[in-house]
Tab-separated table of C-alpha atoms in Angstrom:
chain	number	residue	atom	x	y	z
A	143	UNK	CA	308.503	67.469	-30.649
A	144	UNK	CA	310.085	66.220	-33.666
A	145	UNK	CA	313.686	66.832	-35.035
A	146	UNK	CA	312.299	69.625	-37.506
A	147	UNK	CA	310.233	71.331	-34.982
A	148	UNK	CA	313.248	71.249	-32.499
A	149	UNK	CA	315.442	73.134	-35.000
A	150	UNK	CA	312.604	75.583	-36.065
A	151	UNK	CA	312.411	76.575	-32.160
A	152	UNK	CA	316.025	77.141	-32.109
A	153	UNK	CA	317.001	80.782	-31.890
A	154	UNK	CA	318.648	82.087	-35.150
A	155	UNK	CA	322.363	81.452	-35.623
A	156	UNK	CA	322.321	78.952	-32.849
A	157	UNK	CA	323.455	75.386	-33.071
A	158	UNK	CA	320.503	72.879	-33.623
A	159	UNK	CA	319.286	71.316	-30.716
A	160	UNK	CA	320.221	67.855	-30.408
A	161	UNK	CA	317.747	65.164	-30.088
A	162	UNK	CA	318.371	61.710	-28.421
A	163	UNK	CA	317.379	59.071	-30.867
A	164	UNK	CA	314.852	56.484	-29.890
A	165	UNK	CA	315.851	53.687	-27.259
A	166	UNK	CA	314.618	50.275	-28.360
A	167	UNK	CA	313.040	47.993	-25.830
A	168	UNK	CA	315.116	45.247	-24.445
A	169	UNK	CA	314.325	42.038	-26.179
A	170	UNK	CA	313.100	38.839	-24.134
A	171	UNK	CA	316.440	37.348	-24.450
A	172	UNK	CA	318.111	40.371	-23.341
A	173	UNK	CA	315.837	40.528	-20.424
A	174	UNK	CA	316.340	37.022	-19.415
A	175	UNK	CA	320.031	37.738	-19.547
A	176	UNK	CA	319.702	40.886	-17.134
A	177	UNK	CA	317.717	38.300	-14.643
A	178	UNK	CA	320.138	35.907	-14.539
A	179	UNK	CA	322.980	38.228	-14.124
A	180	UNK	CA	320.961	40.014	-11.106
A	181	UNK	CA	320.512	36.581	-9.439
A	182	UNK	CA	324.015	35.835	-9.945
A	183	UNK	CA	325.205	39.135	-8.014
A	184	UNK	CA	322.560	39.110	-5.315
A	185	UNK	CA	322.582	36.230	-2.718
A	186	UNK	CA	318.769	35.016	-2.450
A	187	UNK	CA	317.278	31.778	-1.088
A	188	UNK	CA	316.632	28.996	-1.439
A	189	UNK	CA	319.380	28.399	-4.104
A	190	UNK	CA	322.044	29.818	-1.844
A	191	UNK	CA	324.678	27.670	-0.050
A	192	UNK	CA	325.097	30.414	2.798
A	193	UNK	CA	321.847	30.244	3.270
A	194	UNK	CA	321.267	26.798	3.146
A	195	UNK	CA	324.349	25.973	5.669
A	196	UNK	CA	324.649	28.940	7.958
A	197	UNK	CA	321.495	30.883	7.670
A	198	UNK	CA	318.748	31.015	10.510
A	199	UNK	CA	315.606	33.178	10.588
A	200	UNK	CA	314.023	34.737	13.434
A	201	UNK	CA	311.613	37.161	14.742
A	202	UNK	CA	312.842	39.856	17.300
A	203	UNK	CA	311.244	42.083	19.617
A	204	UNK	CA	311.847	44.416	22.685
A	205	UNK	CA	310.343	43.385	26.183
A	206	UNK	CA	310.446	46.144	28.846
A	207	UNK	CA	312.072	45.044	31.949
A	208	UNK	CA	309.808	47.353	34.208
A	209	UNK	CA	306.449	46.901	32.830
A	210	UNK	CA	306.749	43.980	30.516
A	211	UNK	CA	305.506	45.690	27.365
A	212	UNK	CA	306.626	44.443	24.145
A	213	UNK	CA	307.003	45.924	20.908
A	214	UNK	CA	305.920	44.607	17.505
A	215	UNK	CA	307.876	41.508	16.185
A	216	UNK	CA	310.305	42.245	13.393
A	217	UNK	CA	311.662	39.460	11.054
A	218	UNK	CA	315.245	38.886	10.558
A	219	UNK	CA	317.896	36.338	9.276
A	220	UNK	CA	321.452	35.880	10.359
A	221	UNK	CA	324.763	33.777	9.401
A	222	UNK	CA	327.054	34.651	12.355
A	223	UNK	CA	327.000	35.121	15.960
A	224	UNK	CA	329.066	37.634	17.363
A	225	UNK	CA	330.718	36.869	20.844
A	226	UNK	CA	333.236	39.069	22.816
A	227	UNK	CA	335.859	37.020	24.667
A	228	UNK	CA	336.523	39.632	27.336
A	229	UNK	CA	332.759	39.189	28.427
A	230	UNK	CA	332.784	35.436	28.178
A	231	UNK	CA	335.864	35.330	30.162
A	232	UNK	CA	334.003	37.865	32.834
A	233	UNK	CA	331.246	35.628	33.162
A	234	UNK	CA	333.035	32.400	33.478
A	235	UNK	CA	334.549	33.461	36.727
A	236	UNK	CA	331.454	32.256	38.328
A	237	UNK	CA	332.295	28.632	38.939
A	238	UNK	CA	329.011	27.849	38.091
A	239	UNK	CA	329.426	28.499	34.595
A	240	UNK	CA	331.261	25.939	32.778
A	241	UNK	CA	329.716	25.663	29.341
A	242	UNK	CA	329.504	28.120	26.535
A	243	UNK	CA	325.758	27.725	26.177
A	244	UNK	CA	325.470	28.918	29.781
A	245	UNK	CA	328.004	31.712	29.377
A	246	UNK	CA	326.331	33.120	26.472
A	247	UNK	CA	322.675	32.922	27.832
A	248	UNK	CA	323.909	34.798	30.727
A	249	UNK	CA	325.387	37.428	28.447
A	250	UNK	CA	321.994	37.838	26.942
A	251	UNK	CA	320.411	38.343	29.632
A	252	UNK	CA	322.561	40.943	31.136
A	253	UNK	CA	323.452	42.817	28.132
A	254	UNK	CA	322.383	46.461	28.252
A	255	UNK	CA	320.390	47.235	25.540
A	256	UNK	CA	319.389	50.954	26.108
A	257	UNK	CA	316.301	50.233	24.325
A	258	UNK	CA	313.334	52.811	25.512
A	259	UNK	CA	309.999	51.047	26.908
A	260	UNK	CA	307.237	50.745	23.922
A	261	UNK	CA	305.412	53.074	26.241
A	262	UNK	CA	308.016	55.609	26.744
A	263	UNK	CA	306.109	57.998	24.510
A	264	UNK	CA	302.725	56.727	24.958
A	265	UNK	CA	300.472	57.525	28.060
A	266	UNK	CA	299.746	53.912	29.290
A	267	UNK	CA	297.609	53.062	32.451
A	268	UNK	CA	300.342	53.639	34.607
A	269	UNK	CA	301.710	56.819	32.868
A	270	UNK	CA	304.803	56.687	30.371
A	271	UNK	CA	307.235	53.887	31.494
A	272	UNK	CA	310.981	54.845	32.105
A	273	UNK	CA	312.046	51.391	31.854
A	274	UNK	CA	314.769	49.565	29.419
A	275	UNK	CA	313.917	46.761	27.019
A	276	UNK	CA	315.942	43.442	26.356
A	277	UNK	CA	315.891	41.882	23.053
A	278	UNK	CA	313.912	38.553	22.869
A	279	UNK	CA	314.437	36.043	19.675
A	280	UNK	CA	312.104	33.510	18.504
A	281	UNK	CA	314.073	31.217	15.818
A	282	UNK	CA	311.596	29.952	13.097
A	283	UNK	CA	314.577	27.699	11.661
A	284	UNK	CA	318.102	26.948	12.963
A	285	UNK	CA	321.332	26.234	10.645
A	286	UNK	CA	323.207	23.160	9.560
A	287	UNK	CA	326.314	25.058	11.013
A	288	UNK	CA	326.139	27.746	14.034
A	289	UNK	CA	328.972	30.033	13.136
A	290	UNK	CA	330.512	32.552	15.723
A	291	UNK	CA	332.744	35.065	15.462
A	292	UNK	CA	335.242	35.545	18.612
A	293	UNK	CA	336.279	39.404	18.937
A	294	UNK	CA	339.243	39.813	21.055
A	295	UNK	CA	340.422	42.915	22.780
A	296	UNK	CA	344.203	42.198	21.705
A	297	UNK	CA	345.974	40.453	19.264
A	298	UNK	CA	348.370	39.136	21.828
A	299	UNK	CA	346.515	37.078	24.232
A	300	UNK	CA	348.035	35.448	27.385
A	301	UNK	CA	348.300	31.797	27.612
A	302	UNK	CA	345.920	31.735	30.545
A	303	UNK	CA	343.187	33.452	28.520
A	304	UNK	CA	343.605	31.221	25.492
A	305	UNK	CA	343.467	28.239	27.734
A	306	UNK	CA	340.366	29.146	29.616
A	307	UNK	CA	338.891	30.220	26.315
A	308	UNK	CA	339.316	26.970	24.706
A	309	UNK	CA	338.308	25.020	27.644
A	310	UNK	CA	334.724	26.079	27.084
A	311	UNK	CA	334.935	25.824	23.098
A	312	UNK	CA	334.808	22.283	22.922
A	313	UNK	CA	331.781	21.434	24.896
A	314	UNK	CA	328.450	21.117	22.971
A	315	UNK	CA	326.357	24.037	22.609
A	316	UNK	CA	322.492	23.924	23.053
A	317	UNK	CA	320.833	26.470	20.929
A	318	UNK	CA	317.559	25.955	22.872
A	319	UNK	CA	319.048	27.497	25.842
A	320	UNK	CA	320.441	30.801	23.481
A	321	UNK	CA	317.044	31.102	21.656
A	322	UNK	CA	313.290	30.525	21.713
A	323	UNK	CA	313.063	27.474	19.452
A	324	UNK	CA	309.415	25.992	18.653
A	325	UNK	CA	308.654	22.890	20.724
A	326	UNK	CA	307.560	19.531	19.146
A	327	UNK	CA	304.127	18.751	18.581
A	328	UNK	CA	302.471	17.586	22.099
A	329	UNK	CA	305.491	19.243	24.138
A	330	UNK	CA	305.310	22.205	26.328
A	331	UNK	CA	309.285	22.769	26.364
A	332	UNK	CA	311.484	22.819	23.502
A	333	UNK	CA	314.128	19.814	23.660
A	334	UNK	CA	317.663	20.615	23.259
A	335	UNK	CA	319.392	21.746	19.911
A	336	UNK	CA	322.495	20.379	20.305
A	337	UNK	CA	325.628	21.412	18.317
A	338	UNK	CA	329.106	20.290	18.379
A	339	UNK	CA	332.560	22.187	17.316
A	340	UNK	CA	333.856	20.796	14.010
A	341	UNK	CA	335.993	23.689	13.040
A	342	UNK	CA	337.755	26.805	13.723
A	343	UNK	CA	339.752	29.405	12.108
A	344	UNK	CA	342.607	30.979	14.318
A	345	UNK	CA	345.240	33.653	13.718
A	346	UNK	CA	348.765	34.710	14.841
A	347	UNK	CA	349.584	38.225	13.654
A	348	UNK	CA	348.380	38.322	10.240
A	349	UNK	CA	348.639	34.827	9.620
A	350	UNK	CA	345.431	32.417	9.690
A	351	UNK	CA	345.182	28.873	9.973
A	352	UNK	CA	342.258	26.276	10.225
A	353	UNK	CA	341.786	23.344	12.645
A	354	UNK	CA	338.774	20.959	11.070
A	355	UNK	CA	337.722	17.933	12.436
A	356	UNK	CA	337.477	15.018	10.211
A	357	UNK	CA	335.041	12.252	10.993
A	358	UNK	CA	336.594	9.688	8.872
A	359	UNK	CA	339.650	9.800	10.776
A	360	UNK	CA	338.376	10.794	14.038
A	361	UNK	CA	341.158	13.343	14.466
A	362	UNK	CA	341.496	16.892	13.942
A	363	UNK	CA	343.390	18.454	11.013
A	364	UNK	CA	345.536	21.613	10.608
A	365	UNK	CA	345.476	23.671	7.305
A	366	UNK	CA	348.223	25.839	6.899
A	367	UNK	CA	348.400	27.448	3.497
A	368	UNK	CA	349.212	24.395	1.392
A	369	UNK	CA	350.114	21.978	4.227
A	370	UNK	CA	347.785	19.550	6.184
A	371	UNK	CA	348.782	18.194	9.130
A	372	UNK	CA	347.140	15.464	11.591
A	373	UNK	CA	347.012	16.955	15.066
A	374	UNK	CA	344.979	14.356	16.987
A	375	UNK	CA	342.500	15.195	19.903
A	376	UNK	CA	341.266	18.657	20.782
A	377	UNK	CA	343.617	18.699	23.802
A	378	UNK	CA	346.304	18.762	21.255
A	379	UNK	CA	344.625	21.386	19.204
A	380	UNK	CA	344.300	23.573	22.460
A	381	UNK	CA	348.012	22.661	23.602
A	382	UNK	CA	349.269	23.846	19.952
A	383	UNK	CA	346.983	27.069	20.227
A	384	UNK	CA	348.338	28.155	23.631
A	385	UNK	CA	351.996	27.258	22.694
A	386	UNK	CA	351.732	29.188	19.397
A	387	UNK	CA	349.724	31.736	20.700
A	388	UNK	CA	346.981	31.056	18.036
A	389	UNK	CA	343.464	32.768	18.842
A	390	UNK	CA	340.550	31.444	17.787
A	391	UNK	CA	338.393	33.925	15.463
A	392	UNK	CA	335.804	31.982	13.921
A	393	UNK	CA	334.101	28.803	15.396
A	394	UNK	CA	331.982	26.280	13.500
A	395	UNK	CA	329.358	24.379	15.496
A	396	UNK	CA	327.855	21.556	13.444
A	397	UNK	CA	324.270	20.134	14.210
A	398	UNK	CA	324.316	16.602	15.582
A	399	UNK	CA	321.763	14.066	13.768
A	400	UNK	CA	318.986	14.602	16.361
A	401	UNK	CA	318.974	18.361	15.809
A	402	UNK	CA	319.273	18.000	12.425
A	403	UNK	CA	316.322	15.618	12.074
A	404	UNK	CA	314.194	17.930	14.756
A	405	UNK	CA	315.038	21.437	14.044
A	406	UNK	CA	316.839	21.918	10.588
A	407	UNK	CA	315.635	19.420	8.112
A	408	UNK	CA	311.722	20.121	9.166
A	409	UNK	CA	312.085	23.806	8.783
A	410	UNK	CA	314.739	24.024	5.967
A	411	UNK	CA	313.725	25.747	2.713
A	412	UNK	CA	313.895	23.793	-0.387
A	413	UNK	CA	317.454	24.208	-2.190
A	414	UNK	CA	318.664	23.666	-5.383
A	415	UNK	CA	320.998	20.338	-5.941
A	416	UNK	CA	323.829	22.622	-6.298
A	417	UNK	CA	323.368	24.254	-2.644
A	418	UNK	CA	322.341	20.684	-1.321
A	419	UNK	CA	325.660	19.314	-2.346
A	420	UNK	CA	327.529	22.195	-1.129
A	421	UNK	CA	325.788	21.910	2.156
A	422	UNK	CA	326.547	18.248	2.414
A	423	UNK	CA	330.270	18.894	1.424
A	424	UNK	CA	330.764	20.949	4.235
A	425	UNK	CA	329.261	18.228	6.969
A	426	UNK	CA	331.858	16.574	9.249
A	427	UNK	CA	329.529	15.247	11.915
A	428	UNK	CA	331.233	17.273	14.780
A	429	UNK	CA	333.914	16.431	16.884
A	430	UNK	CA	332.167	13.384	18.192
A	431	UNK	CA	332.172	11.638	15.068
A	432	UNK	CA	328.151	11.274	15.470
A	433	UNK	CA	327.813	12.363	11.765
A	434	UNK	CA	328.044	10.419	8.676
A	435	UNK	CA	329.989	12.503	6.439
A	436	UNK	CA	333.731	13.827	6.378
A	437	UNK	CA	335.638	16.897	5.215
A	438	UNK	CA	338.612	15.150	4.815
């Protein structure tokens, strides 16, 4: 109803009923500005540097350990792999486990998922299955840099714990042993997808520092607030961490050239020039000097 109709409908002696003025439709320029603002606030591929460097996509499904029934695959994306130090140390007590790749693959196989079988509520040929499932992942794309978050049970780790953990971190990671990855054309099994440690963030109390490997110098550098120091080999880094009670909390493993060519470049989304530049600027080539770029 119009304004006059609204006033006529009002009870005698009462205040006029307020009527909101008409709202003008946004112009094309305003709509375009709002859309640009939305894209600035929301992290979206393919132009996002975080997706271009750290993101990896996969399908995940549950497989029953008892009857081998499987659920429908669900797509997913991740940026950081979480790892509990206490679990790694427990697995590493086995003298056959000397690599971090082996320790993670064992943990993935042992992890209690407590996920019911897909046939737990359905009557299959053998009746309802009481089994539990494990999660399977098939990676559609691998990242340029594989980031691992180390979760410690204490912020005052003993020197023995630090030494044992650091001895495993410096070894190359093979993501083909951790996840199902697509094999090359004409091959039955996927070749190794090797990554090498190129940086890590450590902490003592509430103070954080970073160790970064420079391919240009072939040495590890320490970044501590505004101070940059040359540390040298990873053995020197590990010694400094043990003596200073510095606990690694974030690890950055960079894809080696063969992995980049075989797994990353072929499956990577097209990224904007800005994202490609950011991805290249963060490439160090790993602690073995196999790359062609340097972080410092």
